[in-house]
Amino acid sequence: MQRRTLVRAAALAPLAALSARAFSQPAGWPQRPVKFILSQPAGSGPDILARYVADQLGRIWNQPVVVDNRPGGQNVIGAQAAARSAPDGYTFYYATTAAMVTNVHTFKALPYDPQKDFVPVRLVGRSPFVIAAAANFAVKDLAEAFAKAKAAPGTVSIATEGPKTFSGMLADSVAHMAGVKLNHVPYTKATDALQDVIGGRVQLVCLPDAALTAYLKSGQIRALATSTAQRQADMPSVPALAETFAGFEYTGWNGVFAPAGTPADIVARVNRDTETVLAQADVGQRMQTLGSLPERKMSVAEFDTFMRGERERWAGVVKTLGITAD
């Protein structure tokens, strides 16, 4: 009798484990299309990346993942729409660092609270920046560029997206650490900035890697440094800023967030399935061509810890640079 009981228990053990796994999954989810709200316009870098990731997830879920573009207001329009969405697991916010971290420091008031209105789901990738020089700017590296700026204050200019944007704050952070003053020349379009650098009207440029790739390959501009902690695989001869300023790393990032109150089991499912997508070699290669380094491992809890660190880090950057909210 005891032997038959043990045999029966052994036979049922796999079924029990299977039932436990099935119970842990959000039953029947998703039963209809899932939506990613995005604060950037169609055709932008974040849009192309979001659509690529959404397509990969849609294949796993056997449901379309639709990207809903809500550009404008420096991410405010899209973030507010996502925060007000029903927390039913069918709407997520595909967000960048600006919307979830830096806007808090550059706006006097926001119609959404990045910390209270959202729960972190999964970091997708990090986007490095590059500081490059005009081909006719006679410097061999960043140290020489800073030396020229020190020797002749006010003569070295750098093209960015504006002093309160990522590229602008990176340029100011590096200049502050080097003890030099660079003239900011803000641009709303990367192409306009690059044309002025190529034409020699501006000496330096600081923009996301993806915006500079074609110009670097053509030799129209020269990379002086990357904002990553280590040298990038596709630019092994270009120093990382951490080689000059120990411990320095400055990258934007993009990730998936859910409206507060979204069921935890759905949040966990999206995290795991996104990890499955990012583990694929071809996905990683494609993301890198789009200017994003895939984050292959990160749990929901680890993403929450990452977000706390980002809020603290950017608060320090803003304080150091003396940036005030408008």
XYZ file of C-alpha atoms in Angstrom:
326
model
C 0.000 0.000 0.000
C 2.764 2.401 0.957
C 4.708 1.488 -2.193
C 1.646 2.177 -4.404
C 1.182 5.552 -2.684
C 4.823 6.527 -3.311
C 4.601 5.450 -6.961
C 1.395 7.457 -7.434
C 2.957 10.498 -5.780
C 6.013 10.235 -8.024
C 3.789 9.984 -11.100
C 1.779 13.045 -10.079
C 4.818 15.177 -9.188
C 5.471 16.429 -12.758
C 1.761 17.257 -13.154
C 1.819 19.177 -9.892
C 4.861 21.148 -11.042
C 3.173 21.837 -14.384
C 0.022 23.003 -12.597
C 2.080 25.311 -10.389
C 3.760 26.841 -13.433
C 0.432 27.245 -15.215
C -1.084 28.867 -12.134
C 1.792 31.353 -11.962
C 1.098 32.535 -15.524
C -1.561 35.222 -16.122
C -4.392 33.009 -17.336
C -5.378 33.725 -20.909
C -3.277 36.858 -21.210
C -3.098 38.404 -23.714
C -6.488 37.825 -25.310
C -6.352 40.935 -27.487
C -3.738 43.345 -28.889
C -1.309 44.991 -26.474
C -0.397 48.676 -26.812
C 2.916 50.463 -26.274
C 2.500 54.225 -25.857
C 5.565 56.102 -27.112
C 6.383 59.787 -26.577
C 8.353 60.127 -29.814
C 7.088 60.559 -33.389
C 6.858 57.807 -35.979
C 10.159 57.227 -37.744
C 12.308 58.454 -34.843
C 15.049 56.274 -33.353
C 13.004 55.259 -30.290
C 10.013 54.547 -32.537
C 11.969 52.199 -34.801
C 13.388 50.365 -31.780
C 10.035 50.158 -29.989
C 8.364 48.719 -33.086
C 11.102 46.140 -33.474
C 10.804 44.964 -29.858
C 6.989 45.055 -30.088
C 7.057 42.848 -33.169
C 9.259 40.286 -31.416
C 6.969 40.182 -28.384
C 3.896 39.908 -30.599
C 5.307 36.687 -32.045
C 5.608 35.195 -28.562
C 2.139 36.300 -27.486
C 0.342 35.536 -30.769
C -1.197 38.983 -30.495
C -0.240 42.265 -32.180
C 1.697 44.760 -30.082
C 0.718 48.174 -31.408
C 2.914 51.258 -30.983
C 0.800 54.341 -30.252
C 2.821 57.501 -30.949
C 2.007 60.456 -28.668
C 4.822 62.938 -29.338
C 5.111 66.469 -27.993
C 5.685 68.426 -24.826
C 9.099 66.845 -24.229
C 7.492 63.457 -23.506
C 4.754 64.898 -21.304
C 1.850 64.106 -23.662
C 2.750 60.439 -24.044
C 3.688 59.921 -20.403
C 0.446 61.476 -19.191
C -1.600 59.316 -21.559
C 0.178 56.180 -20.350
C -0.213 57.124 -16.681
C -3.967 57.558 -17.148
C -4.401 54.238 -18.976
C -6.281 51.363 -17.403
C -3.857 49.122 -15.438
C -5.226 45.992 -17.085
C -2.041 44.699 -18.686
C -2.950 45.847 -22.182
C -1.268 49.258 -22.167
C 2.392 49.900 -21.414
C 4.662 52.922 -21.694
C 7.785 52.483 -23.804
C 9.801 55.257 -22.178
C 13.163 56.985 -22.354
C 15.269 58.409 -19.532
C 13.985 61.935 -20.125
C 10.354 61.016 -19.455
C 11.031 58.929 -16.362
C 13.960 60.728 -14.719
C 15.213 64.046 -16.052
C 11.845 65.732 -16.696
C 11.392 65.883 -12.920
C 14.349 68.265 -12.770
C 13.647 70.379 -15.862
C 9.909 71.028 -15.321
C 8.556 73.006 -12.380
C 5.417 70.873 -12.488
C 4.504 67.664 -14.305
C 0.986 66.310 -14.901
C 2.296 62.841 -14.052
C 4.566 61.352 -11.383
C 7.153 59.004 -12.917
C 7.662 57.205 -9.612
C 4.076 56.893 -8.364
C 2.165 56.532 -11.631
C 4.249 53.695 -13.091
C 5.839 50.393 -12.157
C 9.076 49.347 -13.879
C 8.761 46.273 -16.104
C 11.974 45.805 -18.089
C 14.999 47.801 -19.185
C 15.424 47.166 -22.919
C 18.654 48.894 -23.914
C 21.147 51.676 -23.273
C 21.952 54.338 -25.844
C 25.524 55.676 -25.799
C 26.554 59.160 -26.861
C 29.601 60.225 -28.827
C 31.634 63.430 -28.714
C 33.045 64.064 -32.185
C 35.051 66.784 -33.908
C 34.820 68.490 -37.259
C 37.285 67.071 -39.764
C 39.017 70.464 -40.025
C 39.335 70.934 -36.250
C 43.030 70.230 -35.696
C 42.945 68.054 -32.586
C 43.844 64.393 -32.283
C 41.856 63.680 -29.103
C 39.539 65.165 -26.486
C 42.451 66.314 -24.319
C 43.717 68.529 -27.150
C 40.223 69.923 -27.705
C 40.001 70.862 -24.031
C 43.491 72.358 -24.167
C 42.405 74.640 -27.006
C 39.302 75.640 -25.049
C 41.476 76.517 -22.030
C 44.030 78.420 -24.075
C 41.429 80.509 -25.876
C 38.251 80.705 -23.778
C 35.067 81.152 -25.795
C 36.489 79.875 -29.074
C 35.433 76.211 -28.951
C 31.770 75.474 -29.562
C 29.828 72.230 -29.243
C 26.588 71.331 -30.991
C 23.972 69.650 -28.792
C 20.204 69.294 -28.594
C 20.113 71.995 -25.912
C 21.546 72.600 -22.425
C 18.725 70.729 -20.645
C 18.746 67.727 -22.952
C 20.825 64.579 -22.584
C 23.455 65.671 -25.072
C 23.641 69.132 -23.526
C 24.005 67.837 -19.982
C 26.671 65.362 -21.117
C 28.668 68.126 -22.806
C 28.397 70.320 -19.707
C 29.277 67.456 -17.355
C 32.441 66.606 -19.261
C 33.448 70.259 -19.588
C 32.854 70.760 -15.853
C 35.074 67.797 -14.963
C 37.762 69.043 -17.347
C 37.582 72.567 -15.960
C 36.760 74.216 -19.297
C 33.891 76.222 -20.760
C 32.409 75.179 -24.094
C 29.999 77.349 -26.058
C 26.647 75.576 -26.422
C 25.030 75.750 -29.836
C 21.582 74.112 -29.494
C 19.822 72.463 -32.434
C 16.382 70.941 -32.782
C 17.514 68.658 -35.611
C 20.630 66.488 -35.540
C 21.095 66.906 -39.303
C 21.323 70.696 -38.952
C 23.891 70.343 -36.166
C 26.003 67.966 -38.212
C 25.943 70.189 -41.293
C 27.315 73.081 -39.237
C 30.033 70.845 -37.762
C 30.995 69.501 -41.190
C 31.037 73.054 -42.514
C 33.434 74.119 -39.744
C 31.047 76.594 -38.126
C 31.031 74.509 -34.916
C 34.078 72.561 -33.705
C 32.514 69.717 -31.668
C 29.270 67.785 -31.548
C 27.701 65.617 -28.846
C 24.812 63.396 -29.964
C 23.582 59.797 -29.663
C 25.725 57.201 -31.364
C 23.013 56.334 -33.897
C 22.753 59.935 -35.129
C 26.484 60.079 -35.922
C 27.192 56.619 -37.367
C 26.905 57.466 -41.077
C 28.969 60.660 -40.696
C 31.686 58.859 -38.770
C 31.921 56.115 -41.384
C 32.186 58.667 -44.188
C 34.978 60.522 -42.375
C 33.070 63.799 -42.315
C 33.520 63.930 -38.537
C 35.925 62.160 -36.138
C 34.909 60.456 -32.900
C 36.896 61.637 -29.861
C 35.134 59.751 -27.050
C 32.156 57.571 -26.223
C 30.028 57.997 -23.108
C 30.142 54.317 -22.142
C 32.181 52.814 -19.306
C 34.161 50.670 -21.788
C 35.079 51.139 -25.422
C 32.373 50.155 -27.864
C 32.876 47.049 -29.969
C 32.152 48.916 -33.205
C 34.612 51.727 -32.317
C 37.500 49.977 -30.556
C 39.988 52.788 -31.255
C 37.783 55.473 -29.677
C 38.418 56.007 -25.946
C 35.596 55.757 -23.435
C 35.154 58.842 -21.249
C 35.756 56.589 -18.233
C 39.389 56.297 -19.366
C 39.805 60.018 -18.629
C 37.241 60.418 -15.844
C 37.310 57.286 -13.695
C 33.937 55.659 -13.125
C 32.133 57.981 -15.526
C 29.315 56.535 -17.613
C 26.564 58.483 -19.298
C 24.017 56.693 -21.444
C 20.393 57.204 -22.184
C 18.147 54.185 -21.979
C 14.742 52.921 -23.008
C 12.469 50.552 -21.155
C 8.962 49.275 -20.615
C 6.792 50.572 -17.768
C 3.214 49.771 -16.749
C 0.548 51.989 -15.213
C 0.542 51.624 -11.426
C -1.815 48.858 -10.384
C -1.087 46.560 -13.318
C -1.250 42.923 -12.091
C 2.156 41.743 -10.866
C 1.890 38.443 -12.744
C 1.486 40.275 -16.060
C 4.406 42.575 -15.230
C 6.540 39.494 -14.476
C 5.419 37.811 -17.707
C 6.339 40.832 -19.851
C 9.711 41.012 -18.092
C 10.486 37.346 -18.794
C 9.314 37.448 -22.401
C 11.303 40.608 -23.100
C 14.358 38.860 -21.683
C 13.721 35.964 -24.064
C 13.634 38.411 -26.966
C 16.805 40.247 -25.938
C 18.721 36.978 -25.492
C 18.509 36.273 -29.231
C 21.750 37.066 -31.046
C 20.057 38.501 -34.138
C 17.931 40.802 -31.973
C 21.026 42.128 -30.221
C 22.757 42.793 -33.531
C 19.737 44.600 -34.926
C 19.382 46.722 -31.798
C 23.008 47.797 -31.985
C 22.493 48.999 -35.557
C 19.621 51.092 -34.158
C 21.934 52.642 -31.561
C 20.899 50.650 -28.496
C 22.947 48.149 -26.483
C 20.555 45.367 -25.342
C 20.156 44.721 -21.624
C 20.105 40.935 -21.659
C 19.498 40.267 -17.941
C 17.357 42.291 -15.551
C 14.492 41.207 -13.290
C 11.608 43.461 -12.252
C 13.238 43.958 -8.839
C 16.604 44.781 -10.447
C 14.944 47.312 -12.750
C 13.314 48.942 -9.724
C 16.729 49.199 -8.056
C 18.197 50.586 -11.284
C 15.502 53.274 -11.380
C 16.225 54.362 -7.813
C 19.889 54.694 -8.719
C 19.070 56.693 -11.847
C 16.934 59.153 -9.925
C 19.744 59.723 -7.436
C 22.401 59.985 -10.141
C 20.525 62.515 -12.238
C 19.634 64.596 -9.206
C 23.392 64.893 -8.631
C 24.101 65.840 -12.255
C 21.426 68.541 -12.210
C 22.748 69.963 -8.929
C 26.340 70.010 -10.173
C 25.405 71.799 -13.380
C 23.092 74.242 -11.626
C 20.126 73.397 -13.858
C 16.858 74.996 -12.804
C 13.347 73.877 -13.694
C 11.255 75.940 -16.121
